[in-house]
Amino acid sequence: MYKIQILKSADKTLRDVARKERVKIVEQISQLAENKRPFGCKKLRGTEFYRIRIGDYRVIYKIEL
């Protein structure tokens, strides 16, 4: 199981999202602790970051071992 850290800027942005969508986003982020590369994730070219899409939103994350 992995530890998840959310940047302050991301947390602030997440607060502005509608509650229904925010719940979906938080659930998906929480699942990253168990499955770091879920179906549909994409590695961003030229970086060490990945992204997952959740509706109209994208979550950008980095895996640190």
C-alpha positions as MATLAB code, in Angstrom:
seq = 'MYKIQILKSADKTLRDVARKERVKIVEQISQLAENKRPFGCKKLRGTEFYRIRIGDYRVIYKIEL';
ca = [
       0.000    0.000    0.000;
       1.274    3.445   -0.921;
       0.998    6.744    0.918;
      -0.834    9.575   -0.825;
       0.169   13.208   -0.426;
      -1.960   15.976   -1.896;
      -0.420   19.361   -2.625;
      -2.013   22.367   -0.950;
      -2.769   23.874   -4.350;
      -4.554   20.684   -5.443;
      -6.527   20.574   -2.200;
      -7.603   24.176   -2.685;
      -8.700   23.476   -6.272;
     -10.572   20.358   -5.161;
     -12.624   22.418   -2.700;
     -14.019   24.431   -5.620;
     -15.326   21.302   -7.386;
     -18.992   20.353   -6.980;
     -19.559   17.911   -4.108;
     -20.779   15.029   -6.291;
     -17.718   15.206   -8.531;
     -15.369   15.827   -5.606;
     -16.469   12.559   -3.975;
     -15.682   10.622   -7.169;
     -12.278   12.286   -7.470;
     -11.342   11.600   -3.831;
     -12.386    7.937   -4.193;
     -10.220    7.506   -7.288;
      -7.253    9.200   -5.623;
      -7.660    6.933   -2.585;
      -7.601    3.859   -4.834;
      -4.175    4.924   -6.117;
      -2.781    3.814   -2.742;
      -3.532    0.217   -3.710;
      -3.163    0.314   -7.496;
      -0.604    2.866   -8.612;
      -1.292    2.336  -12.321;
      -5.037    1.781  -12.769;
      -6.627    0.990  -16.111;
      -6.612    4.087  -18.290;
      -3.669    5.834  -16.634;
      -1.174    7.442  -18.992;
       2.478    8.279  -18.462;
       3.160   11.866  -19.445;
       5.917   12.033  -22.029;
       9.240   13.442  -20.928;
       8.284   13.443  -17.233;
       7.969   11.086  -14.302;
       4.272   11.900  -13.915;
       1.121    9.939  -14.711;
      -2.451   11.070  -15.216;
      -5.865    9.583  -14.756;
      -9.090   11.074  -16.037;
     -12.094   11.344  -13.778;
     -14.979   12.780  -15.753;
     -13.930   16.216  -16.971;
     -10.980   16.327  -14.557;
      -7.435   15.038  -14.702;
      -5.377   13.949  -11.730;
      -1.628   14.278  -12.259;
       0.512   12.202   -9.924;
       3.993   10.849   -9.372;
       4.969    7.454   -8.004;
       7.811    7.528   -5.491;
       9.179    4.251   -4.199;
];
